Amino acid sequence: MTRKVNIAVIGTGRMGSVHVTNLVRQIPQANLVAICDIRLEVAQAVADELDIQRVVKDYHELLADPSIEAVLIATNTPTHPMIIKDAASAGKHIFCEKPLSLELDDMDEALAVVEKAGVKLQVGFNRRFDKSFQRVHQIVNSGEIGRPCILHIISRDPESPTMEYLRDCGGMFLDMTIHDFDMARFQIGEVDELYAIGNVLLTPQIIEFGDLDTTVVSLKFANGAIGTIDNSRQAVYGYDQRLEILCTDGAARVDNEAETTIQKGDRDGFHSAKLPYFFMQRYAPCYVEEVRQFVECVRDDKPTPVSGQDGRMAVVLGLAAWKSIREKRPVKISEFDRH
Amino acid sequence: MTRKVNIAVIGTGRMGSVHVTNLVRQIPQANLVAICDIRLEVAQAVADELDIQRVVKDYHELLADPSIEAVLIATNTPTHPMIIKDAASAGKHIFCEKPLSLELDDMDEALAVVEKAGVKLQVGFNRRFDKSFQRVHQIVNSGEIGRPCILHIISRDPESPTMEYLRDCGGMFLDMTIHDFDMARFQIGEVDELYAIGNVLLTPQIIEFGDLDTTVVSLKFANGAIGTIDNSRQAVYGYDQRLEILCTDGAARVDNEAETTIQKGDRDGFHSAKLPYFFMQRYAPCYVEEVRQFVECVRDDKPTPVSGQDGRMAVVLGLAAWKSIREKRPVKISEFDRH
Amino acid sequence: MTRKVNIAVIGTGRMGSVHVTNLVRQIPQANLVAICDIRLEVAQAVADELDIQRVVKDYHELLADPSIEAVLIATNTPTHPMIIKDAASAGKHIFCEKPLSLELDDMDEALAVVEKAGVKLQVGFNRRFDKSFQRVHQIVNSGEIGRPCILHIISRDPESPTMEYLRDCGGMFLDMTIHDFDMARFQIGEVDELYAIGNVLLTPQIIEFGDLDTTVVSLKFANGAIGTIDNSRQAVYGYDQRLEILCTDGAARVDNEAETTIQKGDRDGFHSAKLPYFFMQRYAPCYVEEVRQFVECVRDDKPTPVSGQDGRMAVVLGLAAWKSIREKRPVKISEFDRH
Amino acid sequence: MTRKVNIAVIGTGRMGSVHVTNLVRQIPQANLVAICDIRLEVAQAVADELDIQRVVKDYHELLADPSIEAVLIATNTPTHPMIIKDAASAGKHIFCEKPLSLELDDMDEALAVVEKAGVKLQVGFNRRFDKSFQRVHQIVNSGEIGRPCILHIISRDPESPTMEYLRDCGGMFLDMTIHDFDMARFQIGEVDELYAIGNVLLTPQIIEFGDLDTTVVSLKFANGAIGTIDNSRQAVYGYDQRLEILCTDGAARVDNEAETTIQKGDRDGFHSAKLPYFFMQRYAPCYVEEVRQFVECVRDDKPTPVSGQDGRMAVVLGLAAWKSIREKRPVKISEFDRH
């Protein structure tokens, strides 16, 4: 049997605890040796439920442990650059939840440390690991339906998060659209220019901190294709995640899966189920698969499937979208090039 | 330009007036020279609306007219054999609405006259002319998905007809299932044996004259395939017309078309349209196509696409289904062979 | 019986002959008294096929005939303003094919004459008469799923037209997108601002005259909703016509209808039919319905369902899209206000 | 925290090892204390992979252990009655894989011992625990769409099992249809009479031992509803599991889920994914849920959701279907009543 990778998880909140559970139950390639949260009681509760032996409050303790090869960072976004730098400096391979950072400078500094340290970095763009999105990627990239012309991504949450969450999340483009920016790059390639429009049609309270709840971004890709990303904080019929790519000789489309395949017919017509409530359900297998692949990359010394540059570009596209909104004009992505 | 076929329509009730309208508006290959109904005022109303010059009460008048090449019979079922015999004896080609007859002896006598006279006969099994059922026929018969194994036909009316209609229609198997028996033969071939079950679950009034409103017939075909036909007088979500054929290397299926392709999503899920209300809507193009092809067969002296034997066998299968119900046993179709 | 409206058709090319056929066969409310084409032989051929008595070469002849109440204009676009002015001055009610004009000044002049003459004008935006788009309009406007947030229109032709056609059609935005601009206004209301992007990915020959074959327009509506229109000259799987509207409490979507409802299953999965080839098939009932309603508006002296202002605004949006492409910036529709 | 139920698994072949894995990973309500297989090395391999401490060869050893409250029996069918009797006599609660037995006498003897011992018995009809079938059950039983009229079950394997498997499985009706008989009873209620037809169209080798690979059973239910079950050993497009129930005021239907929701469009039309390969994928969550509910019934002393009588009736229906085939006639279920 091949060796297991010793890994620790830093941050055991909503996403962190999902990763912890997956590592224990579904990723035999990994050996979860410790978990960490500054709210020690939160980490302890997770550890109790899953029989995890080692729980620490300060992540430096884990970085000092030479038996730990890799860390999975699922803390608050503002702490990402710092922990990445510390972990890279300690020679640990890193899986970091998205977004890498909301600040370009901090992020670039962290990426520089990672590069210098020569450790692996993977960013948590889980949707790339969905079997449907992967199959579309394969169809489009095989050329069997010609060259891509128009991309559409529809990505809508079932309901708005809390005001507390919204206040610190980076706003629509860095919290929600960032996933779709990464998907756009995954499917079509680099974006050359974008133009964003949006409005507040659902939760007027967010106007005070300048956020939007209904947005459309139009994209020009470097390869000549064009596209749109449409986002909303509220699709009452469930978590709406669709994508389609028109190519010169065909098209490929990912549709939603409903909660059940039941159809009820009556005098009013036919009635079918809502969509799965939210990302934890819709993308459950992706959260397992992305970490499994990271662990195998560490074990077998292979490049990670989602790089630091991928993480950076998604943030850049989010920042460009906000710039487009502020300046009411199309924005070239080259305006954000590293100097 | 090719010559037009002179045709007359006998019987201008519900189905007859549909054929009249189609002949006038959509079948330029025909020249509708006269229409006939013993209820002269019914025929006259149809004639007025469509600017038809000649209206008669007695069909013998039309049979005596040497300029008329063909007649379309859409009178009450009990009159079919007699009119067929008279028309054939007068040398007219015949399109006759289904069922040919409810009585085997009368029907066989009429078919014998047709054969002796050497005129063409086509029976109004309109569904054979539906593009979807034709395409399935083509797929299955091409062998591209192997040999047929299991046929399913689902055929349900949106609501029960009137008691008056039900009293004289020949009951479920000769009124509704007869279409499906013909479809089964069209798709798979001759039936060897059938077994029928049924119940009265919708309109208790029909018990008095021994009819059923909910039935299932299971079929063994001569080629080894098996199948079922399911019928109901009431599918409140609309006229339900489906078929599927499992073959050794695949399957082919015809699904319903809804009234619109609209989906409405809300907090309860997704809602889509009912099915088209009834056969006049669902099979509208078939009523045109069957008569167009009949007219062309007369014009070009070709065999008709639905023969007298096809018409006979559908009736035989209907009679066999009733026999199966009465005798509570599987019935061989050979029990109805002509002696 | 109510009186019939005497109407004449000017221009009997592709669209004109469709209208002529519909008027003869399917619109009993109208009395088609004459048809006209400067290519007299073209008009004569149409007349022969449909038994139309009066055929003229010069439309002025028809305008001089006091028995003619209304004209349907289906000539080349550049001739629309002139014929509209002449017909309005002659007191004829007017149905004019889209686009009203490619030139704003000519169009405004023609609209002024129409207004002064007090005749009715309807523009041929046939898609408004599609049962599915009408039902969505009704759902969205009823408020049953809240206020509209995001509109998507996908509108793709199966294949590029000829170079000859492309050279004079006004380019993508005035030839294809104009229908979608009208649909956007029909469903959501006035557009406040738009931004267009596009590329030439299919037919490089069109670069010489500055056209595009792949475009996306993003829209801001006056009521706060946002949206996109995506167009392509080539969807090899058939004529792709979809629309969806996300609202605060739900969504409504129009999907395509396939040529058949057949599904074939085999070792590779399931296979279903292409979309109907083109607009003549997809929108056939709309071409009848729009003219039927126009005729009834003339007969009953009611306002037409698609006004001259509707025709004007669709052209304005097309011109704005071209301006956005040329100037690489979002364009306010108010830039095109009449002074 | 509530107490855990001590359980042991007897038989660790294909199905047994699935249950073992589920008990270890996904059913925290249970404490899997031991596993058993007469092929000790098979059990040991499973134990090694999942870190199970106790492995035995002889199930009597487990029955003698007072700490074990319940056993899950997943051995060969012929051993079921004997092990059930031994386990019941030892006071253990029992979860037994389907079918309970292929012999009516043995089965009835075992059920009598269970009844006398007063232990709980659940039979492994996993499909009852599928969310879609459960939702249909709920819709139909609520009466919201009226009374049930026609049931259809389509249940087709992707490919035939090995000859070895086929030789001992009880044939089509006791191996495959047995699941559908249980589903029919779950959805509609007791069957009054059935009639079966079938043929060998796929694997001629099975003729020698009298099996069928293509069958249709028609059903009369005690409540007046009727129905059909269609089975095939080979649906090359994947594991086909559908059900629909027509009721007096509507219908409810469970359709298949495809492997992905991708649609690829090209010049030939649209192409979508095959169905999931087989029952382990399609019904994975049901295997967990049925055992979880059994464990909770033991823990909380509640009746099991699938009773011994349910297990018996499914076998009776299978035997009746074989009798119908042999005697070529409809068979009353009352012919199998216990005396």
Tab-separated table of C-alpha atoms in Angstrom, chain C:
chain	number	residue	atom	x	y	z
C	1	MET	CA	-70.975	37.863	-40.238
C	2	THR	CA	-68.623	40.753	-39.600
C	3	ARG	CA	-67.224	42.610	-42.587
C	4	LYS	CA	-63.848	41.697	-44.099
C	5	VAL	CA	-60.989	44.167	-44.371
C	6	ASN	CA	-59.741	44.805	-47.900
C	7	ILE	CA	-55.972	44.540	-47.885
C	8	ALA	CA	-53.170	44.527	-50.441
C	9	VAL	CA	-49.639	43.194	-50.098
C	10	ILE	CA	-46.690	45.206	-51.446
C	11	GLY	CA	-43.587	43.086	-51.962
C	12	THR	CA	-43.980	39.374	-52.599
C	13	GLY	CA	-40.505	38.059	-51.880
C	14	ARG	CA	-39.706	35.584	-49.096
C	15	MET	CA	-41.661	37.225	-46.262
C	16	GLY	CA	-44.278	38.820	-48.509
C	17	SER	CA	-45.322	35.523	-50.035
C	18	VAL	CA	-45.698	34.011	-46.559
C	19	HIS	CA	-48.069	36.824	-45.644
C	20	VAL	CA	-49.964	36.418	-48.923
C	21	THR	CA	-50.443	32.695	-48.315
C	22	ASN	CA	-51.549	33.266	-44.743
C	23	LEU	CA	-54.006	35.976	-45.795
C	24	VAL	CA	-55.570	33.647	-48.368
C	25	ARG	CA	-55.709	30.470	-46.307
C	26	GLN	CA	-55.805	31.367	-42.653
C	27	ILE	CA	-57.126	34.883	-42.110
C	28	PRO	CA	-60.815	34.899	-43.062
C	29	GLN	CA	-61.143	38.355	-41.485
C	30	ALA	CA	-59.229	39.793	-44.446
C	31	ASN	CA	-60.023	40.034	-48.109
C	32	LEU	CA	-56.777	40.064	-50.061
C	33	VAL	CA	-57.670	42.175	-53.089
C	34	ALA	CA	-54.321	42.638	-54.782
C	35	ILE	CA	-50.608	41.963	-54.571
C	36	CYS	CA	-47.751	44.041	-55.908
C	37	ASP	CA	-44.081	43.655	-56.732
C	38	ILE	CA	-41.795	45.691	-58.960
C	39	ARG	CA	-40.678	42.286	-60.233
C	40	LEU	CA	-44.100	41.645	-61.745
C	41	GLU	CA	-43.302	38.037	-62.653
C	42	VAL	CA	-42.542	37.242	-59.006
C	43	ALA	CA	-45.914	38.578	-57.912
C	44	GLN	CA	-47.653	36.832	-60.822
C	45	ALA	CA	-46.219	33.442	-59.813
C	46	VAL	CA	-47.530	33.887	-56.283
C	47	ALA	CA	-50.897	34.986	-57.612
C	48	ASP	CA	-51.154	31.985	-59.909
C	49	GLU	CA	-50.517	29.546	-57.142
C	50	LEU	CA	-53.132	31.050	-54.868
C	51	ASP	CA	-55.740	32.183	-57.404
C	52	ILE	CA	-55.303	35.896	-56.697
C	53	GLN	CA	-57.014	38.041	-59.327
C	54	ARG	CA	-55.249	41.371	-59.175
C	55	VAL	CA	-51.482	41.780	-59.611
C	56	VAL	CA	-49.778	45.130	-60.064
C	57	LYS	CA	-46.222	46.357	-60.521
C	58	ASP	CA	-46.539	49.888	-59.124
C	59	TYR	CA	-47.818	50.228	-55.590
C	60	HIS	CA	-49.191	53.725	-56.273
C	61	GLU	CA	-51.938	52.028	-58.240
C	62	LEU	CA	-53.097	50.292	-55.088
C	63	LEU	CA	-52.873	53.412	-52.961
C	64	ALA	CA	-55.144	55.146	-55.448
C	65	ASP	CA	-57.816	52.479	-55.056
C	66	PRO	CA	-60.320	53.706	-52.456
C	67	SER	CA	-61.626	50.179	-51.806
C	68	ILE	CA	-58.288	49.153	-50.274
C	69	GLU	CA	-58.163	49.958	-46.585
C	70	ALA	CA	-54.801	48.587	-45.585
C	71	VAL	CA	-51.447	47.599	-47.052
C	72	LEU	CA	-48.880	45.121	-45.872
C	73	ILE	CA	-45.361	46.269	-46.775
C	74	ALA	CA	-42.775	43.525	-47.248
C	75	THR	CA	-40.391	45.220	-49.665
C	76	ASN	CA	-36.673	45.854	-49.191
C	77	THR	CA	-35.925	47.780	-46.020
C	78	PRO	CA	-34.594	50.941	-47.748
C	79	THR	CA	-37.981	51.425	-49.437
C	80	HIS	CA	-39.987	51.198	-46.187
C	81	PRO	CA	-40.005	54.892	-45.185
C	82	MET	CA	-41.047	56.053	-48.653
C	83	ILE	CA	-43.869	53.527	-49.028
C	84	ILE	CA	-45.044	54.177	-45.478
C	85	LYS	CA	-45.226	57.908	-46.206
C	86	ASP	CA	-47.091	57.356	-49.463
C	87	ALA	CA	-49.506	54.845	-47.940
C	88	ALA	CA	-50.193	57.000	-44.900
C	89	SER	CA	-50.767	60.050	-47.092
C	90	ALA	CA	-53.236	57.976	-49.081
C	91	GLY	CA	-55.045	57.144	-45.834
C	92	LYS	CA	-54.166	53.459	-45.831
C	93	HIS	CA	-53.518	51.560	-42.604
C	94	ILE	CA	-50.083	49.981	-42.638
C	95	PHE	CA	-48.477	46.728	-41.564
C	96	CYS	CA	-44.730	47.025	-42.202
C	97	GLU	CA	-42.111	44.323	-41.933
C	98	LYS	CA	-39.171	44.933	-39.589
C	99	PRO	CA	-36.937	46.878	-39.541
C	100	LEU	CA	-38.826	50.086	-40.187
C	101	SER	CA	-35.612	51.579	-41.564
C	102	LEU	CA	-31.878	51.549	-41.071
C	103	GLU	CA	-31.790	55.364	-41.030
C	104	LEU	CA	-33.153	57.244	-38.051
C	105	ASP	CA	-34.029	60.436	-39.951
C	106	ASP	CA	-35.997	58.698	-42.694
C	107	MET	CA	-37.804	56.624	-40.116
C	108	ASP	CA	-38.743	59.603	-37.973
C	109	GLU	CA	-40.013	61.454	-41.003
C	110	ALA	CA	-42.184	58.483	-41.987
C	111	LEU	CA	-43.514	58.133	-38.441
C	112	ALA	CA	-44.415	61.813	-38.434
C	113	VAL	CA	-46.447	61.407	-41.622
C	114	VAL	CA	-48.213	58.364	-40.145
C	115	GLU	CA	-49.047	60.302	-37.030
C	116	LYS	CA	-50.367	63.265	-38.968
C	117	ALA	CA	-52.448	61.029	-41.265
C	118	GLY	CA	-53.939	59.259	-38.256
C	119	VAL	CA	-53.613	55.831	-39.877
C	120	LYS	CA	-52.720	52.691	-37.975
C	121	LEU	CA	-49.197	51.298	-38.184
C	122	GLN	CA	-48.041	47.880	-37.013
C	123	VAL	CA	-44.456	46.639	-37.249
C	124	GLY	CA	-43.742	42.962	-37.976
C	125	PHE	CA	-42.250	41.844	-34.679
C	126	ASN	CA	-43.785	38.426	-35.035
C	127	ARG	CA	-42.214	36.837	-31.950
C	128	ARG	CA	-44.441	38.859	-29.636
C	129	PHE	CA	-47.281	36.665	-30.919
C	130	ASP	CA	-45.678	33.365	-29.917
C	131	LYS	CA	-47.796	31.627	-27.274
C	132	SER	CA	-44.765	30.854	-25.098
C	133	PHE	CA	-43.334	34.385	-25.099
C	134	GLN	CA	-46.836	35.737	-24.488
C	135	ARG	CA	-47.329	33.423	-21.535
C	136	VAL	CA	-44.010	34.522	-19.995
C	137	HIS	CA	-45.044	38.140	-20.509
C	138	GLN	CA	-48.267	37.395	-18.676
C	139	ILE	CA	-46.528	35.553	-15.799
C	140	VAL	CA	-43.928	38.282	-15.332
C	141	ASN	CA	-46.387	41.151	-15.619
C	142	SER	CA	-48.890	39.567	-13.248
C	143	GLY	CA	-46.349	39.934	-10.467
C	144	GLU	CA	-46.924	36.335	-9.348
C	145	ILE	CA	-43.174	35.704	-9.271
C	146	GLY	CA	-42.199	39.208	-8.087
C	147	ARG	CA	-40.276	41.895	-9.920
C	148	PRO	CA	-37.951	41.106	-12.878
C	149	CYS	CA	-34.215	41.078	-12.090
C	150	ILE	CA	-32.302	39.430	-14.945
C	151	LEU	CA	-33.358	38.772	-18.537
C	152	HIS	CA	-31.500	36.397	-20.854
C	153	ILE	CA	-32.261	36.076	-24.505
C	154	ILE	CA	-30.451	33.494	-26.600
C	155	SER	CA	-31.178	33.851	-30.291
C	156	ARG	CA	-29.040	31.984	-32.789
C	157	ASP	CA	-29.551	31.232	-36.444
C	158	PRO	CA	-28.763	27.726	-37.735
C	159	GLU	CA	-26.404	29.050	-40.385
C	160	SER	CA	-25.121	32.283	-41.868
C	161	PRO	CA	-27.094	33.843	-44.703
C	162	THR	CA	-25.452	34.601	-48.048
C	163	MET	CA	-22.888	37.346	-48.447
C	164	GLU	CA	-25.394	39.224	-50.644
C	165	TYR	CA	-27.920	39.218	-47.840
C	166	LEU	CA	-25.355	40.168	-45.200
C	167	ARG	CA	-24.064	43.123	-47.196
C	168	ASP	CA	-27.352	45.041	-47.011
C	169	CYS	CA	-29.064	43.799	-43.885
C	170	GLY	CA	-27.792	46.425	-41.462
C	171	GLY	CA	-25.453	44.030	-39.730
C	172	MET	CA	-26.061	41.733	-36.764
C	173	PHE	CA	-27.662	44.297	-34.476
C	174	LEU	CA	-30.199	45.671	-36.993
C	175	ASP	CA	-30.897	42.356	-38.710
C	176	MET	CA	-30.933	39.734	-35.940
C	177	THR	CA	-30.684	41.451	-32.556
C	178	ILE	CA	-33.464	43.875	-33.494
C	179	HIS	CA	-35.969	41.059	-32.824
C	180	ASP	CA	-34.404	40.462	-29.419
C	181	PHE	CA	-34.342	44.167	-28.586
C	182	ASP	CA	-38.068	44.208	-29.252
C	183	MET	CA	-38.550	41.082	-27.160
C	184	ALA	CA	-36.555	42.675	-24.297
C	185	ARG	CA	-38.804	45.746	-24.407
C	186	PHE	CA	-41.922	43.558	-24.660
C	187	GLN	CA	-40.972	41.548	-21.601
C	188	ILE	CA	-39.251	44.069	-19.327
C	189	GLY	CA	-39.797	47.599	-20.635
C	190	GLU	CA	-37.579	50.462	-21.796
C	191	VAL	CA	-33.812	50.044	-21.996
C	192	ASP	CA	-31.763	52.753	-20.357
C	193	GLU	CA	-28.236	51.807	-21.437
C	194	LEU	CA	-26.494	49.035	-23.322
C	195	TYR	CA	-23.014	47.721	-23.941
C	196	ALA	CA	-22.149	45.481	-26.873
C	197	ILE	CA	-19.248	43.171	-27.608
C	198	GLY	CA	-18.750	40.878	-30.543
C	199	ASN	CA	-16.395	39.128	-32.851
C	200	VAL	CA	-16.080	37.499	-36.247
C	201	LEU	CA	-15.591	33.797	-35.507
C	202	LEU	CA	-17.502	32.120	-38.330
C	203	THR	CA	-17.319	34.001	-41.646
C	204	PRO	CA	-14.159	36.130	-41.991
C	205	GLN	CA	-15.504	37.627	-45.244
C	206	ILE	CA	-17.830	39.901	-43.277
C	207	ILE	CA	-14.928	41.747	-41.683
C	208	GLU	CA	-14.596	43.880	-44.818
C	209	PHE	CA	-17.971	45.496	-44.253
C	210	GLY	CA	-17.614	45.722	-40.514
C	211	ASP	CA	-20.190	43.170	-39.461
C	212	LEU	CA	-20.008	40.670	-36.566
C	213	ASP	CA	-21.282	37.091	-36.357
C	214	THR	CA	-21.019	36.446	-32.623
C	215	THR	CA	-22.296	39.099	-30.209
C	216	VAL	CA	-23.380	39.741	-26.659
C	217	VAL	CA	-25.267	42.861	-25.603
C	218	SER	CA	-25.689	43.683	-21.936
C	219	LEU	CA	-28.661	45.815	-20.977
C	220	LYS	CA	-29.744	48.073	-18.140
C	221	PHE	CA	-33.481	48.642	-18.049
C	222	ALA	CA	-35.215	51.761	-16.784
C	223	ASN	CA	-36.945	49.720	-14.061
C	224	GLY	CA	-33.646	48.504	-12.607
C	225	ALA	CA	-33.552	45.037	-14.168
C	226	ILE	CA	-30.474	43.995	-16.148
C	227	GLY	CA	-29.985	41.504	-18.917
C	228	THR	CA	-28.111	40.069	-21.859
C	229	ILE	CA	-28.848	39.164	-25.446
C	230	ASP	CA	-26.601	36.592	-27.070
C	231	ASN	CA	-26.619	36.128	-30.849
C	232	SER	CA	-24.785	33.922	-33.250
C	233	ARG	CA	-25.152	33.392	-36.970
C	234	GLN	CA	-24.466	29.676	-36.604
C	235	ALA	CA	-25.905	27.126	-34.187
C	236	VAL	CA	-25.414	23.895	-36.108
C	237	TYR	CA	-27.976	22.049	-33.950
C	238	GLY	CA	-30.795	24.273	-35.269
C	239	TYR	CA	-32.580	27.569	-34.740
C	240	ASP	CA	-32.007	28.334	-31.055
C	241	GLN	CA	-34.584	30.651	-29.490
C	242	ARG	CA	-34.631	30.831	-25.726
C	243	LEU	CA	-35.492	33.376	-23.083
C	244	GLU	CA	-35.499	33.437	-19.340
C	245	ILE	CA	-36.395	35.977	-16.724
C	246	LEU	CA	-35.254	35.725	-13.132
C	247	CYS	CA	-37.612	37.540	-10.795
C	248	THR	CA	-37.447	38.237	-7.092
C	249	ASP	CA	-39.796	35.315	-6.323
C	250	GLY	CA	-39.185	32.906	-9.165
C	251	ALA	CA	-38.259	32.601	-12.785
C	252	ALA	CA	-39.927	31.927	-16.123
C	253	ARG	CA	-38.215	30.288	-19.031
C	254	VAL	CA	-39.031	29.502	-22.670
C	255	ASP	CA	-37.089	26.558	-24.024
C	256	ASN	CA	-36.760	25.327	-27.589
C	257	GLU	CA	-39.053	22.753	-29.129
C	258	ALA	CA	-37.207	19.968	-30.911
C	259	GLU	CA	-38.271	18.599	-34.293
C	260	THR	CA	-39.604	15.465	-32.626
C	261	THR	CA	-39.866	14.243	-29.036
C	262	ILE	CA	-37.975	11.065	-29.851
C	263	GLN	CA	-35.210	9.809	-27.634
C	264	LYS	CA	-32.958	7.053	-28.879
C	265	GLY	CA	-30.891	5.279	-26.237
C	266	ASP	CA	-27.837	3.222	-27.045
C	267	ARG	CA	-24.426	2.335	-25.629
C	268	ASP	CA	-23.320	5.984	-26.000
C	269	GLY	CA	-26.257	7.457	-24.095
C	270	PHE	CA	-29.403	9.176	-25.341
C	271	HIS	CA	-29.912	11.044	-28.582
C	272	SER	CA	-32.640	13.519	-29.408
C	273	ALA	CA	-33.677	15.604	-32.376
C	274	LYS	CA	-32.269	18.863	-33.683
C	275	LEU	CA	-34.243	22.071	-33.358
C	276	PRO	CA	-36.593	23.156	-36.169
C	277	TYR	CA	-34.472	24.462	-38.980
C	278	PHE	CA	-35.440	28.097	-39.041
C	279	PHE	CA	-37.787	30.962	-38.295
C	280	MET	CA	-40.371	30.018	-40.927
C	281	GLN	CA	-40.994	26.771	-39.040
C	282	ARG	CA	-40.487	28.021	-35.488
C	283	TYR	CA	-42.622	31.106	-35.788
C	284	ALA	CA	-45.123	29.999	-38.449
C	285	PRO	CA	-48.195	30.577	-36.247
C	286	CYS	CA	-46.908	34.048	-35.264
C	287	TYR	CA	-46.853	35.239	-38.861
C	288	VAL	CA	-50.534	34.394	-39.098
C	289	GLU	CA	-51.454	35.823	-35.725
C	290	GLU	CA	-49.726	39.188	-36.105
C	291	VAL	CA	-51.536	39.914	-39.375
C	292	ARG	CA	-54.852	38.581	-38.066
C	293	GLN	CA	-54.607	40.979	-35.145
C	294	PHE	CA	-53.640	43.862	-37.424
C	295	VAL	CA	-56.658	43.165	-39.628
C	296	GLU	CA	-58.935	43.079	-36.600
C	297	CYS	CA	-57.488	46.353	-35.311
C	298	VAL	CA	-58.305	47.967	-38.652
C	299	ARG	CA	-61.764	46.424	-38.714
C	300	ASP	CA	-62.624	47.360	-35.121
C	301	ASP	CA	-60.627	50.606	-34.957
C	302	LYS	CA	-58.363	49.506	-32.120
C	303	PRO	CA	-54.694	50.403	-31.497
C	304	THR	CA	-52.238	47.929	-33.048
C	305	PRO	CA	-50.337	45.570	-30.719
C	306	VAL	CA	-46.893	46.652	-32.025
C	307	SER	CA	-46.703	50.391	-32.590
C	308	GLY	CA	-44.514	52.628	-34.747
C	309	GLN	CA	-42.754	53.660	-31.555
C	310	ASP	CA	-41.991	49.983	-30.863
C	311	GLY	CA	-40.564	49.723	-34.372
C	312	ARG	CA	-38.520	52.877	-33.829
C	313	MET	CA	-37.081	51.834	-30.454
C	314	ALA	CA	-35.859	48.493	-31.770
C	315	VAL	CA	-33.956	50.329	-34.509
C	316	VAL	CA	-32.588	52.810	-31.970
C	317	LEU	CA	-31.308	49.941	-29.818
C	318	GLY	CA	-29.657	48.411	-32.870
C	319	LEU	CA	-27.987	51.728	-33.700
C	320	ALA	CA	-26.915	52.112	-30.060
C	321	ALA	CA	-25.328	48.669	-30.128
C	322	TRP	CA	-23.306	49.577	-33.207
C	323	LYS	CA	-22.274	52.848	-31.517
C	324	SER	CA	-21.185	50.865	-28.447
C	325	ILE	CA	-19.040	48.619	-30.643
C	326	ARG	CA	-17.460	51.547	-32.477
C	327	GLU	CA	-16.804	53.613	-29.357
C	328	LYS	CA	-16.023	50.669	-27.043
C	329	ARG	CA	-18.195	52.056	-24.252
C	330	PRO	CA	-21.659	51.729	-22.722
C	331	VAL	CA	-24.191	53.861	-24.617
C	332	LYS	CA	-27.215	55.608	-23.106
C	333	ILE	CA	-30.378	55.236	-25.179
C	334	SER	CA	-31.166	58.871	-24.386
C	335	GLU	CA	-28.343	59.765	-26.791
C	336	PHE	CA	-30.851	58.911	-29.534
C	337	ASP	CA	-33.789	60.960	-28.243
C	338	ARG	CA	-35.754	62.910	-30.835
C	339	HIS	CA	-35.012	66.609	-30.547
